């Protein structure tokens, strides 16, 4: 168990290349995502445009009372430090902000290509 009193779903090092990530949202947005089976990327955020997800339920709950889970293949993943908006210029598909490197001490993933 982590210091904050919850469990992370899985390690950030995956042998299969996929991760179980969570997305916090409103009831209406959750219904639309489930109906379409697609996440719609936002136009901005701490890591720039994309779909924001995490293994950290605390940050997901900050964005809505409904939690959705998805198995994600992040493609080319770039680990970033702090809030960074230029990670995609290196050809990365996903930014991974570890909890230890986050200004608010919460893990974030920003997936630019939601089909992953």
Short mmCIF file of N, CA and C in Angstrom, two decimals:
data_model
loop_
_atom_site.label_atom_id
_atom_site.label_comp_id
_atom_site.label_asym_id
_atom_site.label_seq_id
_atom_site.Cartn_x
_atom_site.Cartn_y
_atom_site.Cartn_z
N UNK A 1 0.85 -1.17 0.00
CA UNK A 1 0.00 0.00 0.00
C UNK A 1 0.89 1.24 0.00
N UNK A 2 0.46 2.25 -0.72
CA UNK A 2 1.22 3.50 -0.79
C UNK A 2 0.94 4.35 0.43
N UNK A 3 1.76 5.34 0.62
CA UNK A 3 1.66 6.22 1.77
C UNK A 3 0.29 6.90 1.84
N UNK A 4 -0.32 7.15 0.70
CA UNK A 4 -1.60 7.86 0.68
C UNK A 4 -2.77 6.96 1.07
N UNK A 5 -2.53 5.66 1.25
CA UNK A 5 -3.58 4.78 1.73
C UNK A 5 -4.38 4.09 0.64
N UNK A 6 -3.85 3.95 -0.53
CA UNK A 6 -4.53 3.22 -1.59
C UNK A 6 -3.50 2.42 -2.37
N UNK A 7 -3.98 1.51 -3.16
CA UNK A 7 -3.11 0.66 -3.97
C UNK A 7 -3.08 1.18 -5.39
N UNK A 8 -1.92 1.13 -6.01
CA UNK A 8 -1.86 1.35 -7.45
C UNK A 8 -2.34 0.06 -8.10
N UNK A 9 -2.95 0.18 -9.23
CA UNK A 9 -3.52 -0.99 -9.89
C UNK A 9 -2.43 -1.94 -10.36
N UNK A 10 -1.37 -1.43 -10.94
CA UNK A 10 -0.28 -2.28 -11.41
C UNK A 10 0.98 -1.43 -11.54
N UNK A 11 2.07 -2.09 -11.78
CA UNK A 11 3.35 -1.41 -11.94
C UNK A 11 3.36 -0.60 -13.23
N UNK A 12 4.20 0.43 -13.28
CA UNK A 12 4.34 1.21 -14.51
C UNK A 12 5.26 0.51 -15.50
N UNK A 13 5.86 -0.61 -15.11
CA UNK A 13 6.67 -1.42 -16.01
C UNK A 13 5.85 -2.65 -16.41
N UNK A 14 5.41 -2.69 -17.64
CA UNK A 14 4.56 -3.78 -18.12
C UNK A 14 5.36 -4.68 -19.06
N UNK A 15 5.24 -5.99 -18.86
CA UNK A 15 5.91 -6.92 -19.77
C UNK A 15 5.10 -7.13 -21.04
N UNK A 16 3.79 -6.91 -20.97
CA UNK A 16 2.94 -7.11 -22.15
C UNK A 16 2.83 -5.86 -23.02
N UNK A 17 3.25 -4.72 -22.50
CA UNK A 17 3.13 -3.46 -23.25
C UNK A 17 1.81 -2.76 -23.03
N UNK A 18 0.89 -3.38 -22.28
CA UNK A 18 -0.40 -2.75 -22.00
C UNK A 18 -0.51 -2.45 -20.51
N UNK A 19 -1.37 -1.49 -20.20
CA UNK A 19 -1.59 -1.06 -18.83
C UNK A 19 -3.08 -0.91 -18.59
N UNK A 20 -3.53 -1.20 -17.39
CA UNK A 20 -4.90 -0.90 -16.98
C UNK A 20 -4.87 0.49 -16.37
N UNK A 21 -5.56 1.42 -17.02
CA UNK A 21 -5.59 2.80 -16.55
C UNK A 21 -7.03 3.21 -16.31
N UNK A 22 -7.20 4.25 -15.51
CA UNK A 22 -8.53 4.75 -15.16
C UNK A 22 -8.70 6.19 -15.59
N UNK A 23 -9.96 6.56 -15.81
CA UNK A 23 -10.32 7.90 -16.27
C UNK A 23 -11.52 8.36 -15.45
N UNK A 24 -11.40 9.49 -14.78
CA UNK A 24 -12.50 10.04 -14.01
C UNK A 24 -13.27 11.04 -14.85
N UNK A 25 -14.60 10.95 -14.79
CA UNK A 25 -15.42 11.82 -15.63
C UNK A 25 -16.81 11.98 -15.04
N UNK A 26 -17.64 12.75 -15.72
CA UNK A 26 -19.03 12.96 -15.28
C UNK A 26 -19.91 11.79 -15.73
N UNK A 27 -21.08 11.64 -15.14
CA UNK A 27 -21.99 10.57 -15.58
C UNK A 27 -22.34 10.67 -17.07
N UNK A 28 -22.61 11.88 -17.56
CA UNK A 28 -22.98 12.05 -18.97
C UNK A 28 -21.83 11.69 -19.89
N UNK A 29 -20.62 12.15 -19.55
CA UNK A 29 -19.45 11.82 -20.39
C UNK A 29 -19.15 10.33 -20.33
N UNK A 30 -19.31 9.72 -19.17
CA UNK A 30 -19.08 8.27 -19.05
C UNK A 30 -20.05 7.51 -19.95
N UNK A 31 -21.30 7.92 -19.98
CA UNK A 31 -22.29 7.25 -20.83
C UNK A 31 -21.91 7.40 -22.31
N UNK A 32 -21.45 8.58 -22.70
CA UNK A 32 -21.05 8.81 -24.10
C UNK A 32 -19.83 7.97 -24.46
N UNK A 33 -18.87 7.87 -23.55
CA UNK A 33 -17.67 7.07 -23.81
C UNK A 33 -18.03 5.60 -23.94
N UNK A 34 -18.86 5.11 -23.03
CA UNK A 34 -19.27 3.70 -23.08
C UNK A 34 -20.07 3.42 -24.35
N UNK A 35 -20.96 4.33 -24.71
CA UNK A 35 -21.79 4.14 -25.91
C UNK A 35 -20.95 4.11 -27.18
N UNK A 36 -19.99 5.02 -27.28
CA UNK A 36 -19.17 5.10 -28.50
C UNK A 36 -17.96 4.18 -28.47
N UNK A 37 -17.61 3.72 -27.26
CA UNK A 37 -16.40 2.91 -27.06
C UNK A 37 -15.14 3.68 -27.46
N UNK A 38 -15.19 5.02 -27.32
CA UNK A 38 -14.06 5.87 -27.67
C UNK A 38 -13.91 6.99 -26.66
N UNK A 39 -12.66 7.32 -26.36
CA UNK A 39 -12.35 8.49 -25.56
C UNK A 39 -12.08 9.65 -26.51
N UNK A 40 -12.62 10.81 -26.18
CA UNK A 40 -12.38 12.01 -26.98
C UNK A 40 -11.28 12.82 -26.31
N UNK A 41 -10.16 13.07 -27.01
CA UNK A 41 -9.07 13.80 -26.37
C UNK A 41 -9.45 15.24 -26.06
N UNK A 42 -8.98 15.72 -24.91
CA UNK A 42 -9.17 17.11 -24.55
C UNK A 42 -8.16 17.99 -25.28
N UNK A 43 -8.41 19.28 -25.31
CA UNK A 43 -7.53 20.20 -26.05
C UNK A 43 -6.37 20.71 -25.22
N UNK A 44 -6.36 20.42 -23.93
CA UNK A 44 -5.27 20.90 -23.10
C UNK A 44 -5.25 20.21 -21.76
N UNK A 45 -4.30 20.60 -20.94
CA UNK A 45 -4.13 20.01 -19.62
C UNK A 45 -2.68 20.17 -19.20
N UNK A 46 -2.33 19.56 -18.08
CA UNK A 46 -0.97 19.69 -17.55
C UNK A 46 0.09 19.16 -18.49
N UNK A 47 -0.28 18.22 -19.36
CA UNK A 47 0.67 17.62 -20.29
C UNK A 47 0.28 17.90 -21.74
N UNK A 48 -0.60 18.85 -21.96
CA UNK A 48 -1.04 19.18 -23.31
C UNK A 48 -2.29 18.43 -23.70
N UNK A 49 -2.64 18.43 -25.00
CA UNK A 49 -3.86 17.77 -25.45
C UNK A 49 -3.73 16.26 -25.40
N UNK A 50 -4.87 15.60 -25.14
CA UNK A 50 -4.91 14.14 -25.12
C UNK A 50 -5.96 13.63 -24.15
N UNK A 51 -5.97 12.33 -23.97
CA UNK A 51 -6.85 11.67 -23.01
C UNK A 51 -6.03 11.43 -21.75
N UNK A 52 -6.51 11.92 -20.62
CA UNK A 52 -5.80 11.79 -19.36
C UNK A 52 -6.32 10.59 -18.59
N UNK A 53 -5.36 9.76 -18.15
CA UNK A 53 -5.70 8.56 -17.40
C UNK A 53 -4.63 8.37 -16.32
N UNK A 54 -4.87 7.42 -15.42
CA UNK A 54 -3.90 7.14 -14.37
C UNK A 54 -4.19 5.79 -13.74
N UNK A 55 -3.19 5.25 -13.07
CA UNK A 55 -3.39 4.10 -12.21
C UNK A 55 -3.73 4.58 -10.81
N UNK A 56 -3.65 5.88 -10.59
CA UNK A 56 -3.86 6.53 -9.30
C UNK A 56 -5.31 7.00 -9.22
N UNK A 57 -6.11 6.29 -8.45
CA UNK A 57 -7.54 6.60 -8.37
C UNK A 57 -7.78 8.00 -7.80
N UNK A 58 -6.88 8.48 -6.94
CA UNK A 58 -7.05 9.80 -6.33
C UNK A 58 -7.17 10.89 -7.38
N UNK A 59 -6.29 10.90 -8.36
CA UNK A 59 -6.36 11.95 -9.38
C UNK A 59 -7.58 11.76 -10.28
N UNK A 60 -7.95 10.53 -10.54
CA UNK A 60 -9.14 10.29 -11.37
C UNK A 60 -10.40 10.85 -10.71
N UNK A 61 -10.51 10.69 -9.40
CA UNK A 61 -11.68 11.18 -8.68
C UNK A 61 -11.74 12.72 -8.66
N UNK A 62 -10.61 13.38 -8.92
CA UNK A 62 -10.60 14.84 -8.98
C UNK A 62 -11.37 15.36 -10.20
N UNK A 63 -11.55 14.49 -11.20
CA UNK A 63 -12.16 14.93 -12.46
C UNK A 63 -13.56 14.38 -12.69
N UNK A 64 -14.07 13.59 -11.76
CA UNK A 64 -15.43 13.12 -11.89
C UNK A 64 -15.71 11.95 -10.98
N UNK A 65 -16.99 11.76 -10.72
CA UNK A 65 -17.40 10.70 -9.80
C UNK A 65 -17.50 9.34 -10.48
N UNK A 66 -17.47 9.31 -11.80
CA UNK A 66 -17.53 8.04 -12.54
C UNK A 66 -16.13 7.67 -12.99
N UNK A 67 -15.75 6.43 -12.71
CA UNK A 67 -14.44 5.93 -13.11
C UNK A 67 -14.61 4.88 -14.20
N UNK A 68 -13.89 5.07 -15.28
CA UNK A 68 -13.85 4.09 -16.36
C UNK A 68 -12.46 3.48 -16.39
N UNK A 69 -12.38 2.21 -16.74
CA UNK A 69 -11.07 1.59 -16.89
C UNK A 69 -10.88 1.17 -18.34
N UNK A 70 -9.63 1.13 -18.73
CA UNK A 70 -9.30 0.73 -20.11
C UNK A 70 -7.95 0.03 -20.10
N UNK A 71 -7.81 -0.94 -20.96
CA UNK A 71 -6.51 -1.54 -21.21
C UNK A 71 -5.87 -0.73 -22.32
N UNK A 72 -4.72 -0.14 -22.02
CA UNK A 72 -4.10 0.83 -22.92
C UNK A 72 -2.74 0.33 -23.38
N UNK A 73 -2.53 0.40 -24.68
CA UNK A 73 -1.19 0.22 -25.24
C UNK A 73 -0.69 1.63 -25.51
N UNK A 74 0.23 2.14 -24.69
CA UNK A 74 0.61 3.55 -24.82
C UNK A 74 1.47 3.87 -26.03
N UNK A 75 1.86 2.86 -26.80
CA UNK A 75 2.75 3.14 -27.92
C UNK A 75 4.10 3.61 -27.41
N UNK A 76 4.66 4.59 -28.07
CA UNK A 76 5.95 5.14 -27.62
C UNK A 76 5.69 6.06 -26.44
N UNK A 77 6.17 5.64 -25.28
CA UNK A 77 5.90 6.35 -24.03
C UNK A 77 7.12 7.17 -23.64
N UNK A 78 6.88 8.44 -23.33
CA UNK A 78 7.96 9.30 -22.84
C UNK A 78 7.68 9.66 -21.39
N UNK A 79 8.62 9.36 -20.52
CA UNK A 79 8.51 9.73 -19.12
C UNK A 79 8.95 11.18 -18.98
N UNK A 80 8.10 12.00 -18.36
CA UNK A 80 8.38 13.43 -18.23
C UNK A 80 8.52 13.80 -16.76
N UNK A 81 9.13 14.94 -16.53
CA UNK A 81 9.26 15.49 -15.18
C UNK A 81 8.52 16.81 -15.15
N UNK A 82 7.61 16.95 -14.22
CA UNK A 82 6.83 18.18 -14.12
C UNK A 82 5.82 18.29 -15.26
N UNK A 83 5.11 19.39 -15.26
CA UNK A 83 4.12 19.61 -16.30
C UNK A 83 4.86 20.02 -17.57
N UNK A 84 4.70 19.23 -18.60
CA UNK A 84 5.49 19.36 -19.83
C UNK A 84 4.54 19.28 -21.02
N UNK A 85 4.64 20.22 -21.95
CA UNK A 85 3.75 20.24 -23.10
C UNK A 85 4.44 19.89 -24.42
N UNK A 86 5.74 19.69 -24.41
CA UNK A 86 6.43 19.47 -25.68
C UNK A 86 6.93 18.04 -25.88
N UNK A 87 6.47 17.11 -25.08
CA UNK A 87 6.93 15.72 -25.18
C UNK A 87 6.59 15.07 -26.51
N UNK A 88 5.49 15.45 -27.15
CA UNK A 88 5.07 14.81 -28.40
C UNK A 88 5.96 15.19 -29.58
N UNK A 89 6.78 16.24 -29.43
CA UNK A 89 7.70 16.63 -30.51
C UNK A 89 8.79 15.58 -30.74
N UNK A 90 9.00 14.72 -29.76
CA UNK A 90 9.99 13.65 -29.88
C UNK A 90 9.40 12.39 -30.51
N UNK A 91 8.16 12.47 -30.99
CA UNK A 91 7.52 11.33 -31.62
C UNK A 91 6.80 10.41 -30.67
N UNK A 92 6.67 10.79 -29.41
CA UNK A 92 5.99 9.95 -28.42
C UNK A 92 4.49 9.99 -28.62
N UNK A 93 3.84 8.88 -28.29
CA UNK A 93 2.38 8.77 -28.35
C UNK A 93 1.75 9.12 -27.01
N UNK A 94 2.50 8.89 -25.93
CA UNK A 94 1.98 9.02 -24.58
C UNK A 94 3.03 9.65 -23.67
N UNK A 95 2.57 10.56 -22.81
CA UNK A 95 3.43 11.10 -21.76
C UNK A 95 3.07 10.40 -20.46
N UNK A 96 4.09 9.99 -19.73
CA UNK A 96 3.90 9.39 -18.41
C UNK A 96 4.59 10.28 -17.39
N UNK A 97 3.82 10.83 -16.47
CA UNK A 97 4.34 11.67 -15.40
C UNK A 97 4.27 10.87 -14.10
N UNK A 98 5.40 10.34 -13.64
CA UNK A 98 5.40 9.57 -12.40
C UNK A 98 5.02 10.43 -11.19
N UNK A 99 4.47 9.81 -10.21
CA UNK A 99 4.06 10.50 -8.99
C UNK A 99 5.23 11.27 -8.38
N UNK A 100 6.41 10.69 -8.37
CA UNK A 100 7.58 11.33 -7.75
C UNK A 100 8.02 12.59 -8.50
N UNK A 101 7.68 12.70 -9.78
CA UNK A 101 8.10 13.85 -10.59
C UNK A 101 6.98 14.85 -10.84
N UNK A 102 5.82 14.62 -10.24
CA UNK A 102 4.67 15.48 -10.45
C UNK A 102 4.63 16.60 -9.41
N UNK A 103 4.37 17.84 -9.83
CA UNK A 103 4.26 18.94 -8.87
C UNK A 103 3.16 18.70 -7.83
N UNK A 104 2.12 17.97 -8.20
CA UNK A 104 1.07 17.70 -7.22
C UNK A 104 1.15 16.29 -6.64
N UNK A 105 2.24 15.57 -6.98
CA UNK A 105 2.53 14.24 -6.44
C UNK A 105 1.45 13.23 -6.77
N UNK A 106 0.91 13.33 -7.98
CA UNK A 106 -0.08 12.39 -8.49
C UNK A 106 0.33 11.96 -9.89
N UNK A 107 0.25 10.68 -10.15
CA UNK A 107 0.62 10.14 -11.46
C UNK A 107 -0.38 10.56 -12.53
N UNK A 108 0.15 10.87 -13.73
CA UNK A 108 -0.71 11.19 -14.87
C UNK A 108 -0.16 10.54 -16.13
N UNK A 109 -1.07 10.12 -16.98
CA UNK A 109 -0.75 9.65 -18.33
C UNK A 109 -1.55 10.51 -19.29
N UNK A 110 -0.93 10.96 -20.36
CA UNK A 110 -1.63 11.71 -21.40
C UNK A 110 -1.43 10.95 -22.70
N UNK A 111 -2.52 10.39 -23.23
CA UNK A 111 -2.46 9.58 -24.44
C UNK A 111 -2.96 10.44 -25.60
N UNK A 112 -2.09 10.74 -26.54
CA UNK A 112 -2.47 11.59 -27.67
C UNK A 112 -3.35 10.87 -28.67
N UNK A 113 -3.16 9.57 -28.82
CA UNK A 113 -3.91 8.78 -29.81
C UNK A 113 -4.86 7.87 -29.03
N UNK A 114 -6.12 8.29 -28.84
CA UNK A 114 -7.02 7.50 -28.00
C UNK A 114 -7.33 6.10 -28.52
N UNK A 115 -7.03 5.80 -29.78
CA UNK A 115 -7.29 4.46 -30.29
C UNK A 115 -6.35 3.44 -29.67
N UNK A 116 -5.27 3.92 -29.04
CA UNK A 116 -4.35 3.00 -28.35
C UNK A 116 -5.01 2.45 -27.11
#
